[in-house]
């Protein structure tokens, strides 16, 4: 008997089914090649050959001559089938041993492990020699009941609805409170500039000055040291900090627990410090019954949260779109298949309905008109038109006659076909497309990895810079108080120099934090 080896060749440059047919047709003619099976989406050819006549490198060369790129894949374990089963009726370790030893003796089973605690069996097998149904039969013959681990077909892990909802909610909350804060801020700015203009020209009558001052209602003090402006900003800021920032706080605490600093940490740090600092300054001003209203940063948190939650919301909406497409793709897969046994002259002897996962390579599958093809295969009997638009986008049905290939998920139209399964389970075109899209979604763009890496250094760096700022200004202040006096306008003359310096230093370091946080890196 001739020994037959098997090798896998990675094929690049295939664009459509005719490329596949071209490679298969040409290689079958060659001496020493027993059979060849090409998977378009996986870009992989499985070749069974006679090592006495031909070797893998020569096979790859033959494919190259046809105009494709080809390299022999070293790890040929790729072709192993993997099976997860639930086994019921095991009582003790000897049952486990019985199942394992029997399976390992079975031809085609490469590896098997059974866990008594979870009732699960994990089996690796060679799809050429044996299939899932045979394995299940072996276990049944030993007197145990067994079934496939049910796959989650609904693709619920692809659902971004909940995240979209939560980010949308936190964006809307932040926005509602942010608009008035911004309005107040702009109003203050305009008024300030008018005031300074008036001071600059000195040609305003005292009445006009009075009028301007009276329009500064916002600076009016409800309580000594508490202006209307600051009070309103505080009221608007609290809900944002609580509702808008909720998710940020959760994620930041998780990051810190794992000793990493991500963007959420920076956002939380900046907003919390700005909020707490402003709040404490207000309390101090009220305690001192200050005449001049302190400078607060209540406008920072709402605006930050608005930008960032908008960014997150859009990001999840975009992710949701691709995932939706994926979920639709997954839902196109057939769930069951009709397997038939053929006698001589292709006479139907029997047929049974099985789960799609149980179809083995080489099985004969019957597809009735209007049915979906459960697996990729080759037609062996029957003529029909098939709608393959899900893969090719071609609206016109394609004629299928014996020898043609069919694609899993496409729809049979008018005739009954018998097909021989060539690619089953995770090897079907549809599964490969789903896998590719999933991989593309999970893998990060290189620039994104770079940004994440940078933000790991960025956060500690910014915190360090703001601390440096704090101490630098304290030192400068104690060395040369005039500088601080020049930049720190409108401080209360009754305060001691030391207090002024420390306040100014705090203000400077907080500003560094608040400005660094919504940087383009974080938003992007």
Short mmCIF file of C-alpha atoms in Angstrom, two decimals:
data_model
loop_
_atom_site.label_atom_id
_atom_site.label_comp_id
_atom_site.label_asym_id
_atom_site.label_seq_id
_atom_site.Cartn_x
_atom_site.Cartn_y
_atom_site.Cartn_z
CA UNK A 1 0.00 0.00 0.00
CA UNK A 2 1.31 3.44 -0.90
CA UNK A 3 1.99 5.69 2.06
CA UNK A 4 0.16 8.96 1.77
CA UNK A 5 1.34 12.10 3.55
CA UNK A 6 -0.52 15.31 4.03
CA UNK A 7 0.80 18.87 3.89
CA UNK A 8 -0.69 22.35 4.07
CA UNK A 9 0.29 25.15 1.70
CA UNK A 10 -0.47 28.82 2.39
CA UNK A 11 -1.70 30.26 -0.94
CA UNK A 12 -1.83 34.00 -1.58
CA UNK A 13 -3.32 35.90 -4.51
CA UNK A 14 -6.52 33.86 -4.92
CA UNK A 15 -9.41 36.17 -5.68
CA UNK A 16 -12.41 33.98 -6.47
CA UNK A 17 -13.73 30.46 -6.88
CA UNK A 18 -12.24 30.12 -10.38
CA UNK A 19 -8.74 30.53 -8.90
CA UNK A 20 -9.51 27.66 -6.55
CA UNK A 21 -10.81 25.51 -9.38
CA UNK A 22 -7.74 26.38 -11.46
CA UNK A 23 -5.31 25.26 -8.72
CA UNK A 24 -7.25 22.10 -7.92
CA UNK A 25 -7.65 21.10 -11.57
CA UNK A 26 -3.99 21.60 -12.46
CA UNK A 27 -2.53 19.93 -9.39
CA UNK A 28 -4.74 16.85 -9.64
CA UNK A 29 -3.09 16.06 -12.97
CA UNK A 30 0.36 15.92 -11.40
CA UNK A 31 2.06 12.63 -10.53
CA UNK A 32 2.13 11.71 -6.87
CA UNK A 33 -0.70 14.01 -5.83
CA UNK A 34 -3.55 12.03 -4.39
CA UNK A 35 -6.02 14.81 -3.66
CA UNK A 36 -6.08 18.56 -3.08
CA UNK A 37 -8.51 20.77 -1.26
CA UNK A 38 -8.26 24.56 -1.38
CA UNK A 39 -10.02 26.95 1.01
CA UNK A 40 -10.40 30.39 -0.54
CA UNK A 41 -11.03 32.52 2.56
CA UNK A 42 -8.39 30.81 4.67
CA UNK A 43 -5.93 30.96 1.79
CA UNK A 44 -4.93 27.37 2.51
CA UNK A 45 -4.50 24.24 0.43
CA UNK A 46 -4.53 20.77 1.94
CA UNK A 47 -2.63 18.34 -0.24
CA UNK A 48 -2.39 14.57 0.13
CA UNK A 49 0.57 13.23 -1.77
CA UNK A 50 2.87 10.25 -2.15
CA UNK A 51 6.21 11.22 -0.56
CA UNK A 52 8.06 8.71 -2.74
CA UNK A 53 7.10 10.69 -5.87
CA UNK A 54 6.79 14.35 -4.84
CA UNK A 55 7.58 16.54 -1.82
CA UNK A 56 5.85 19.63 -0.34
CA UNK A 57 8.34 22.17 -1.70
CA UNK A 58 7.68 20.90 -5.23
CA UNK A 59 3.94 21.16 -4.64
CA UNK A 60 4.32 24.80 -3.56
CA UNK A 61 6.43 25.40 -6.69
CA UNK A 62 3.65 23.96 -8.89
CA UNK A 63 1.18 26.40 -7.36
CA UNK A 64 3.64 29.27 -7.88
CA UNK A 65 3.92 28.38 -11.57
CA UNK A 66 0.17 28.97 -11.83
CA UNK A 67 0.79 32.57 -10.73
CA UNK A 68 -0.05 32.44 -7.04
CA UNK A 69 2.17 32.89 -4.00
CA UNK A 70 2.67 29.64 -2.12
CA UNK A 71 4.60 28.61 0.99
CA UNK A 72 4.54 25.29 2.78
CA UNK A 73 3.06 25.60 6.28
CA UNK A 74 5.23 23.88 8.86
CA UNK A 75 2.71 23.32 11.63
CA UNK A 76 0.43 20.82 9.98
CA UNK A 77 -1.61 20.44 13.17
CA UNK A 78 -3.86 23.14 11.68
CA UNK A 79 -6.03 20.49 10.11
CA UNK A 80 -6.98 18.82 13.39
CA UNK A 81 -10.62 18.89 14.30
CA UNK A 82 -11.52 19.91 17.84
CA UNK A 83 -14.60 18.64 19.58
CA UNK A 84 -16.20 19.79 22.83
CA UNK A 85 -18.73 17.40 24.29
CA UNK A 86 -20.94 17.23 27.35
CA UNK A 87 -20.87 13.71 28.75
CA UNK A 88 -23.58 12.64 31.22
CA UNK A 89 -23.66 9.54 33.39
CA UNK A 90 -20.05 9.54 34.63
CA UNK A 91 -19.87 8.64 38.31
CA UNK A 92 -16.20 8.27 39.18
CA UNK A 93 -12.65 8.43 37.93
CA UNK A 94 -12.82 4.95 36.43
CA UNK A 95 -15.58 6.14 34.05
CA UNK A 96 -13.29 8.95 32.95
CA UNK A 97 -10.44 6.51 32.42
CA UNK A 98 -12.69 4.14 30.48
CA UNK A 99 -13.79 6.90 28.08
CA UNK A 100 -10.28 8.30 27.64
CA UNK A 101 -8.58 4.96 27.06
CA UNK A 102 -11.25 3.77 24.62
CA UNK A 103 -11.09 7.01 22.62
CA UNK A 104 -7.30 7.03 22.52
CA UNK A 105 -7.38 3.52 21.07
CA UNK A 106 -9.78 4.69 18.38
CA UNK A 107 -8.12 5.30 15.04
CA UNK A 108 -7.95 9.04 14.24
CA UNK A 109 -8.26 10.40 17.78
CA UNK A 110 -5.12 12.39 18.58
CA UNK A 111 -5.87 13.69 22.06
CA UNK A 112 -8.62 13.36 24.58
CA UNK A 113 -9.26 14.72 28.05
CA UNK A 114 -12.40 14.23 30.10
CA UNK A 115 -13.21 16.29 33.20
CA UNK A 116 -15.45 14.59 35.72
CA UNK A 117 -16.27 17.81 37.61
CA UNK A 118 -17.59 19.71 34.61
CA UNK A 119 -18.87 16.69 32.62
CA UNK A 120 -16.90 17.95 29.62
CA UNK A 121 -14.78 16.08 27.11
CA UNK A 122 -12.22 17.82 24.93
CA UNK A 123 -11.15 15.80 21.90
CA UNK A 124 -8.75 16.45 19.03
CA UNK A 125 -9.09 14.26 15.98
CA UNK A 126 -7.92 13.88 12.42
CA UNK A 127 -10.87 14.80 10.17
CA UNK A 128 -9.50 12.50 7.44
CA UNK A 129 -9.88 9.42 9.60
CA UNK A 130 -12.78 10.10 11.92
CA UNK A 131 -15.49 12.68 12.57
CA UNK A 132 -17.55 14.04 15.46
CA UNK A 133 -20.41 11.60 14.91
CA UNK A 134 -18.07 8.60 15.18
CA UNK A 135 -16.59 9.95 18.42
CA UNK A 136 -20.06 10.48 19.89
CA UNK A 137 -21.02 6.94 18.85
CA UNK A 138 -17.95 5.49 20.61
CA UNK A 139 -18.91 7.22 23.86
CA UNK A 140 -22.56 6.14 23.49
CA UNK A 141 -21.47 2.52 23.00
CA UNK A 142 -19.71 2.74 26.38
CA UNK A 143 -23.10 3.54 27.94
CA UNK A 144 -22.90 7.31 28.49
CA UNK A 145 -25.17 9.94 27.02
CA UNK A 146 -23.35 12.71 25.21
CA UNK A 147 -24.14 15.86 23.28
CA UNK A 148 -22.37 18.79 21.69
CA UNK A 149 -21.59 21.83 23.79
CA UNK A 150 -24.20 24.23 22.46
CA UNK A 151 -22.63 27.10 20.59
CA UNK A 152 -24.00 30.56 21.19
CA UNK A 153 -25.39 31.35 17.75
CA UNK A 154 -26.95 34.66 18.72
CA UNK A 155 -23.53 36.32 18.75
CA UNK A 156 -24.51 38.26 21.85
CA UNK A 157 -20.86 39.12 22.51
CA UNK A 158 -21.01 41.34 19.44
CA UNK A 159 -23.75 43.50 20.87
CA UNK A 160 -22.75 47.05 21.71
CA UNK A 161 -26.28 48.28 22.48
CA UNK A 162 -25.74 48.57 26.21
CA UNK A 163 -22.48 50.53 25.90
CA UNK A 164 -24.03 52.79 23.28
CA UNK A 165 -26.93 53.48 25.65
CA UNK A 166 -24.76 54.22 28.67
CA UNK A 167 -22.39 56.57 26.82
CA UNK A 168 -25.25 58.33 25.12
CA UNK A 169 -26.87 58.85 28.50
CA UNK A 170 -23.72 60.23 30.09
CA UNK A 171 -23.17 62.50 27.05
CA UNK A 172 -26.71 63.91 27.22
CA UNK A 173 -26.49 64.49 30.98
CA UNK A 174 -23.14 66.27 30.62
CA UNK A 175 -24.42 68.33 27.69
CA UNK A 176 -27.57 69.51 29.45
CA UNK A 177 -25.52 70.88 32.33
CA UNK A 178 -22.60 72.00 30.22
CA UNK A 179 -24.51 74.49 28.04
CA UNK A 180 -25.55 76.79 30.92
CA UNK A 181 -22.03 76.62 32.40
CA UNK A 182 -20.58 77.64 29.04
CA UNK A 183 -23.17 80.38 28.69
CA UNK A 184 -22.24 81.78 32.10
CA UNK A 185 -18.56 81.60 31.23
CA UNK A 186 -18.93 83.44 27.93
CA UNK A 187 -21.13 86.07 29.55
CA UNK A 188 -18.48 86.63 32.21
CA UNK A 189 -15.77 86.95 29.57
CA UNK A 190 -17.71 89.50 27.56
CA UNK A 191 -18.51 91.51 30.67
CA UNK A 192 -14.90 91.40 31.82
CA UNK A 193 -13.64 92.68 28.48
CA UNK A 194 -16.24 95.49 28.50
CA UNK A 195 -15.21 96.43 31.98
CA UNK A 196 -11.53 96.51 31.12
CA UNK A 197 -12.33 98.58 27.99
CA UNK A 198 -14.22 101.02 30.19
CA UNK A 199 -11.29 101.19 32.58
CA UNK A 200 -8.90 101.69 29.67
CA UNK A 201 -10.81 104.62 28.11
CA UNK A 202 -11.60 106.38 31.40
CA UNK A 203 -14.08 108.46 29.47
CA UNK A 204 -17.19 106.81 30.82
CA UNK A 205 -19.39 108.73 33.16
CA UNK A 206 -19.82 107.30 36.60
CA UNK A 207 -23.45 106.44 35.73
CA UNK A 208 -22.36 104.28 32.82
CA UNK A 209 -19.88 102.50 35.09
CA UNK A 210 -22.67 101.89 37.57
CA UNK A 211 -24.86 100.43 34.82
CA UNK A 212 -22.10 98.07 33.80
CA UNK A 213 -21.51 97.01 37.36
CA UNK A 214 -25.18 96.36 37.91
CA UNK A 215 -25.19 94.09 34.86
CA UNK A 216 -22.62 91.98 36.65
CA UNK A 217 -25.45 90.32 38.50
CA UNK A 218 -23.47 87.14 38.46
CA UNK A 219 -20.77 88.64 40.62
CA UNK A 220 -23.39 89.59 43.19
CA UNK A 221 -22.70 87.80 46.44
CA UNK A 222 -25.51 85.70 47.87
CA UNK A 223 -23.42 85.12 50.96
CA UNK A 224 -20.11 86.81 51.64
CA UNK A 225 -17.58 85.10 49.35
CA UNK A 226 -20.25 83.16 47.40
CA UNK A 227 -21.16 84.82 44.12
CA UNK A 228 -24.21 83.90 42.04
CA UNK A 229 -21.90 82.75 39.24
CA UNK A 230 -19.95 80.36 41.45
CA UNK A 231 -23.08 79.09 43.14
CA UNK A 232 -24.79 78.31 39.82
CA UNK A 233 -21.66 76.68 38.40
CA UNK A 234 -21.40 74.52 41.51
CA UNK A 235 -25.04 73.40 41.24
CA UNK A 236 -24.62 72.54 37.55
CA UNK A 237 -21.34 70.76 38.14
CA UNK A 238 -22.48 68.30 40.82
CA UNK A 239 -24.87 66.20 38.65
CA UNK A 240 -22.29 66.02 35.87
CA UNK A 241 -19.62 64.84 38.26
CA UNK A 242 -21.93 62.15 39.60
CA UNK A 243 -23.95 60.97 36.57
CA UNK A 244 -21.73 62.01 33.68
CA UNK A 245 -18.57 60.75 35.31
CA UNK A 246 -19.91 57.51 36.77
CA UNK A 247 -18.40 55.16 34.16
CA UNK A 248 -15.11 57.02 34.17
CA UNK A 249 -14.78 56.53 37.92
CA UNK A 250 -15.51 52.82 37.66
CA UNK A 251 -12.99 52.28 34.87
CA UNK A 252 -10.34 54.45 36.50
CA UNK A 253 -10.60 52.51 39.76
CA UNK A 254 -10.20 49.25 37.83
CA UNK A 255 -7.11 50.59 36.07
CA UNK A 256 -5.54 51.74 39.31
CA UNK A 257 -6.21 48.39 40.93
CA UNK A 258 -4.08 46.82 38.21
CA UNK A 259 -1.39 49.47 38.65
CA UNK A 260 -1.90 51.01 35.23
CA UNK A 261 -2.81 54.57 34.41
CA UNK A 262 -5.05 54.98 31.39
CA UNK A 263 -6.92 57.97 30.01
CA UNK A 264 -9.83 57.40 32.38
CA UNK A 265 -7.50 57.93 35.31
CA UNK A 266 -6.42 61.28 33.90
CA UNK A 267 -9.99 62.39 33.23
CA UNK A 268 -11.06 61.42 36.73
CA UNK A 269 -8.01 63.04 38.28
CA UNK A 270 -8.42 66.34 36.47
CA UNK A 271 -12.17 66.63 36.98
CA UNK A 272 -12.13 65.53 40.61
CA UNK A 273 -9.27 67.82 41.55
CA UNK A 274 -10.78 70.77 39.67
CA UNK A 275 -14.11 70.15 41.36
CA UNK A 276 -12.73 69.61 44.86
CA UNK A 277 -10.30 72.50 44.59
CA UNK A 278 -13.06 74.88 43.45
CA UNK A 279 -15.35 73.62 46.18
CA UNK A 280 -12.74 74.08 48.92
CA UNK A 281 -11.76 77.54 47.63
CA UNK A 282 -15.43 78.55 47.81
CA UNK A 283 -15.72 77.31 51.38
CA UNK A 284 -12.53 79.19 52.33
CA UNK A 285 -13.82 82.38 50.66
CA UNK A 286 -17.12 82.10 52.53
CA UNK A 287 -15.31 81.50 55.80
CA UNK A 288 -13.16 84.57 55.16
CA UNK A 289 -16.16 86.59 53.95
CA UNK A 290 -14.01 87.61 50.98
CA UNK A 291 -14.98 90.74 49.03
CA UNK A 292 -13.45 89.52 45.77
CA UNK A 293 -14.88 86.31 44.35
CA UNK A 294 -12.34 83.49 44.06
CA UNK A 295 -11.42 82.00 40.67
CA UNK A 296 -13.05 78.57 40.39
CA UNK A 297 -12.77 75.80 37.82
CA UNK A 298 -16.34 74.54 37.87
CA UNK A 299 -16.51 74.86 34.10
CA UNK A 300 -13.82 72.21 33.54
CA UNK A 301 -15.57 68.94 34.50
CA UNK A 302 -18.80 69.39 32.48
CA UNK A 303 -16.94 70.40 29.33
CA UNK A 304 -14.42 67.58 29.65
CA UNK A 305 -17.10 64.99 30.20
CA UNK A 306 -19.09 66.28 27.23
CA UNK A 307 -16.20 65.89 24.80
CA UNK A 308 -15.01 62.57 26.06
CA UNK A 309 -18.38 60.87 26.46
CA UNK A 310 -19.30 62.07 22.97
CA UNK A 311 -16.12 60.44 21.68
CA UNK A 312 -16.84 57.16 23.46
CA UNK A 313 -20.43 57.15 22.27
CA UNK A 314 -19.44 57.63 18.62
CA UNK A 315 -16.78 54.95 18.97
CA UNK A 316 -19.29 52.39 20.23
CA UNK A 317 -21.81 53.32 17.54
CA UNK A 318 -19.14 52.64 14.90
CA UNK A 319 -18.21 49.33 16.54
CA UNK A 320 -21.88 48.42 16.76
CA UNK A 321 -22.25 48.88 13.00
CA UNK A 322 -19.54 46.36 12.10
CA UNK A 323 -20.77 43.99 14.77
CA UNK A 324 -24.29 44.19 13.43
CA UNK A 325 -23.03 43.14 10.02
CA UNK A 326 -21.17 40.27 11.66
CA UNK A 327 -24.18 39.14 13.63
CA UNK A 328 -26.21 39.12 10.41
CA UNK A 329 -23.52 37.04 8.73
CA UNK A 330 -23.52 34.54 11.58
CA UNK A 331 -27.30 34.29 11.43
CA UNK A 332 -27.03 33.20 7.77
CA UNK A 333 -25.53 29.88 8.77
CA UNK A 334 -27.79 26.86 8.57
CA UNK A 335 -28.37 25.15 11.91
CA UNK A 336 -29.18 21.65 10.71
CA UNK A 337 -28.20 19.36 7.87
CA UNK A 338 -29.80 16.31 6.27
CA UNK A 339 -27.22 13.56 5.91
CA UNK A 340 -27.99 10.69 3.57
CA UNK A 341 -26.49 7.24 3.11
CA UNK A 342 -26.15 6.13 -0.47
CA UNK A 343 -26.21 2.60 -1.76
CA UNK A 344 -24.87 1.40 -5.13
CA UNK A 345 -25.87 3.62 -8.10
CA UNK A 346 -26.49 6.53 -5.70
CA UNK A 347 -29.68 5.00 -4.33
CA UNK A 348 -30.90 6.76 -1.17
CA UNK A 349 -30.85 4.24 1.67
CA UNK A 350 -31.54 6.48 4.67
CA UNK A 351 -31.41 10.09 5.78
CA UNK A 352 -31.13 11.79 9.17
CA UNK A 353 -31.24 15.33 10.49
CA UNK A 354 -28.16 16.34 12.45
CA UNK A 355 -26.67 19.50 13.92
CA UNK A 356 -24.48 21.35 11.47
CA UNK A 357 -21.50 20.86 13.82
CA UNK A 358 -21.82 17.11 13.39
CA UNK A 359 -21.35 17.08 9.64
CA UNK A 360 -18.07 15.39 8.76
CA UNK A 361 -15.87 15.85 5.76
CA UNK A 362 -16.94 13.43 3.04
CA UNK A 363 -20.54 13.20 4.26
CA UNK A 364 -23.24 13.26 1.61
CA UNK A 365 -25.68 16.07 2.40
CA UNK A 366 -29.06 16.52 0.76
CA UNK A 367 -30.26 20.06 0.15
CA UNK A 368 -33.89 20.55 -0.84
CA UNK A 369 -35.21 23.52 -2.88
CA UNK A 370 -35.37 26.63 -0.69
CA UNK A 371 -32.90 25.11 1.78
CA UNK A 372 -29.56 26.56 2.85
CA UNK A 373 -26.32 24.75 2.19
CA UNK A 374 -25.03 23.78 5.66
CA UNK A 375 -21.40 23.29 4.57
CA UNK A 376 -19.08 23.97 1.65
CA UNK A 377 -19.09 21.07 -0.74
CA UNK A 378 -19.08 19.63 -4.22
CA UNK A 379 -22.25 18.63 -6.07
CA UNK A 380 -22.40 14.91 -6.80
CA UNK A 381 -25.95 14.61 -8.08
CA UNK A 382 -28.76 16.90 -9.22
CA UNK A 383 -29.10 20.19 -11.11
CA UNK A 384 -30.24 23.44 -9.59
CA UNK A 385 -29.89 27.21 -9.48
CA UNK A 386 -28.24 28.62 -6.37
CA UNK A 387 -28.40 32.14 -4.95
CA UNK A 388 -24.87 32.89 -3.75
CA UNK A 389 -25.39 36.64 -3.31
CA UNK A 390 -24.42 36.47 0.38
CA UNK A 391 -20.82 35.77 -0.59
CA UNK A 392 -20.43 37.08 -4.12
CA UNK A 393 -22.99 39.89 -4.17
CA UNK A 394 -24.22 38.49 -7.50
CA UNK A 395 -28.01 38.71 -7.61
CA UNK A 396 -28.44 36.24 -10.49
CA UNK A 397 -28.69 32.59 -9.42
CA UNK A 398 -25.77 30.37 -10.48
CA UNK A 399 -26.29 27.04 -12.22
CA UNK A 400 -24.98 24.04 -10.29
CA UNK A 401 -24.39 20.61 -11.77
CA UNK A 402 -22.31 17.63 -10.59
CA UNK A 403 -18.70 18.70 -10.00
CA UNK A 404 -19.50 22.33 -9.12
CA UNK A 405 -18.64 23.73 -5.70
CA UNK A 406 -21.25 25.20 -3.38
CA UNK A 407 -20.82 27.67 -0.51
CA UNK A 408 -22.28 27.26 2.97
CA UNK A 409 -25.09 29.73 3.67
CA UNK A 410 -26.13 30.16 0.04
CA UNK A 411 -29.68 29.24 -0.89
CA UNK A 412 -30.72 26.38 -3.15
CA UNK A 413 -33.55 27.41 -5.47
CA UNK A 414 -35.29 24.88 -7.64
CA UNK A 415 -33.76 21.41 -7.62
CA UNK A 416 -32.70 18.92 -4.96
CA UNK A 417 -28.92 18.54 -4.76
CA UNK A 418 -26.73 15.92 -3.16
CA UNK A 419 -23.39 17.38 -2.14
CA UNK A 420 -20.24 15.89 -0.71
CA UNK A 421 -18.96 18.01 2.21
CA UNK A 422 -15.45 19.39 1.66
CA UNK A 423 -15.18 22.12 4.32
CA UNK A 424 -17.10 21.78 7.56
CA UNK A 425 -17.37 23.64 10.85
CA UNK A 426 -14.83 26.41 11.21
CA UNK A 427 -13.40 25.83 7.72
CA UNK A 428 -16.45 26.92 5.74
CA UNK A 429 -16.18 30.14 3.76
CA UNK A 430 -18.76 31.82 5.98
CA UNK A 431 -16.99 30.88 9.23
CA UNK A 432 -13.73 32.15 7.76
CA UNK A 433 -15.28 35.51 6.83
CA UNK A 434 -16.75 35.84 10.32
CA UNK A 435 -13.36 34.94 11.81
CA UNK A 436 -11.54 37.50 9.65
CA UNK A 437 -13.95 40.29 10.55
CA UNK A 438 -13.75 39.38 14.24
CA UNK A 439 -9.95 39.41 14.11
CA UNK A 440 -9.96 42.75 12.33
CA UNK A 441 -12.18 44.15 15.06
CA UNK A 442 -10.17 42.84 17.97
CA UNK A 443 -6.77 43.80 16.59
CA UNK A 444 -5.75 47.39 17.24
CA UNK A 445 -4.29 49.70 14.65
CA UNK A 446 -0.55 50.12 15.32
CA UNK A 447 -1.06 53.84 15.97
CA UNK A 448 -3.68 52.99 18.58
CA UNK A 449 -1.31 50.64 20.38
CA UNK A 450 1.26 53.40 20.33
CA UNK A 451 -1.21 55.91 21.79
CA UNK A 452 -2.15 53.46 24.55
CA UNK A 453 1.50 52.89 25.36
CA UNK A 454 2.13 56.64 25.41
CA UNK A 455 -0.82 57.32 27.69
CA UNK A 456 0.70 54.86 30.14
CA UNK A 457 3.68 57.24 30.46
CA UNK A 458 1.64 60.36 29.80
CA UNK A 459 -0.53 60.20 32.92
CA UNK A 460 2.28 59.92 35.49
CA UNK A 461 4.21 62.53 33.50
CA UNK A 462 1.39 65.10 33.67
CA UNK A 463 0.83 64.46 37.37
CA UNK A 464 4.56 64.96 37.95
CA UNK A 465 4.59 68.18 35.93
CA UNK A 466 1.70 69.64 37.92
CA UNK A 467 3.41 68.76 41.20
CA UNK A 468 6.60 70.42 39.94
CA UNK A 469 4.55 73.49 39.00
CA UNK A 470 3.09 73.63 42.49
CA UNK A 471 6.47 73.58 44.21
CA UNK A 472 8.15 75.84 41.65
CA UNK A 473 5.61 78.60 42.24
CA UNK A 474 5.80 78.24 46.00
CA UNK A 475 9.59 78.63 45.80
CA UNK A 476 9.37 81.55 43.35
CA UNK A 477 6.78 83.20 45.58
CA UNK A 478 8.87 83.02 48.71
CA UNK A 479 11.96 84.21 46.82
CA UNK A 480 10.34 87.06 44.91
CA UNK A 481 6.80 87.94 45.96
CA UNK A 482 6.43 90.67 43.30
CA UNK A 483 6.16 88.11 40.48
CA UNK A 484 3.21 86.38 42.12
CA UNK A 485 1.62 89.72 42.86
CA UNK A 486 1.87 90.69 39.22
CA UNK A 487 0.09 87.52 37.93
CA UNK A 488 -2.34 86.85 40.74
CA UNK A 489 -4.86 89.59 40.26
CA UNK A 490 -7.58 90.58 42.67
CA UNK A 491 -6.43 88.74 45.72
CA UNK A 492 -7.60 89.95 49.07
CA UNK A 493 -5.15 92.43 50.58
CA UNK A 494 -5.94 91.14 54.06
CA UNK A 495 -4.37 87.76 53.30
CA UNK A 496 -0.83 87.01 54.35
CA UNK A 497 1.81 86.71 51.63
CA UNK A 498 2.32 83.00 52.31
CA UNK A 499 -1.37 82.27 51.79
CA UNK A 500 -1.44 84.18 48.51
CA UNK A 501 1.58 82.28 47.23
CA UNK A 502 0.15 78.88 48.11
CA UNK A 503 -3.20 79.72 46.52
CA UNK A 504 -1.53 80.90 43.35
CA UNK A 505 0.69 77.83 43.19
CA UNK A 506 -2.33 75.56 43.58
CA UNK A 507 -4.18 77.41 40.87
CA UNK A 508 -1.24 77.01 38.48
CA UNK A 509 -0.82 73.28 39.12
CA UNK A 510 -4.54 72.58 38.79
CA UNK A 511 -4.53 74.46 35.50
CA UNK A 512 -1.76 72.19 34.21
CA UNK A 513 -3.81 69.10 35.09
CA UNK A 514 -7.05 70.41 33.61
CA UNK A 515 -5.47 71.52 30.37
CA UNK A 516 -3.44 68.35 29.82
CA UNK A 517 -6.38 66.07 30.29
CA UNK A 518 -8.63 66.69 27.29
CA UNK A 519 -5.57 66.63 25.04
CA UNK A 520 -5.97 65.24 21.54
CA UNK A 521 -4.28 62.01 22.64
CA UNK A 522 -6.96 61.28 25.20
CA UNK A 523 -9.85 62.26 22.97
CA UNK A 524 -8.53 60.31 20.00
#
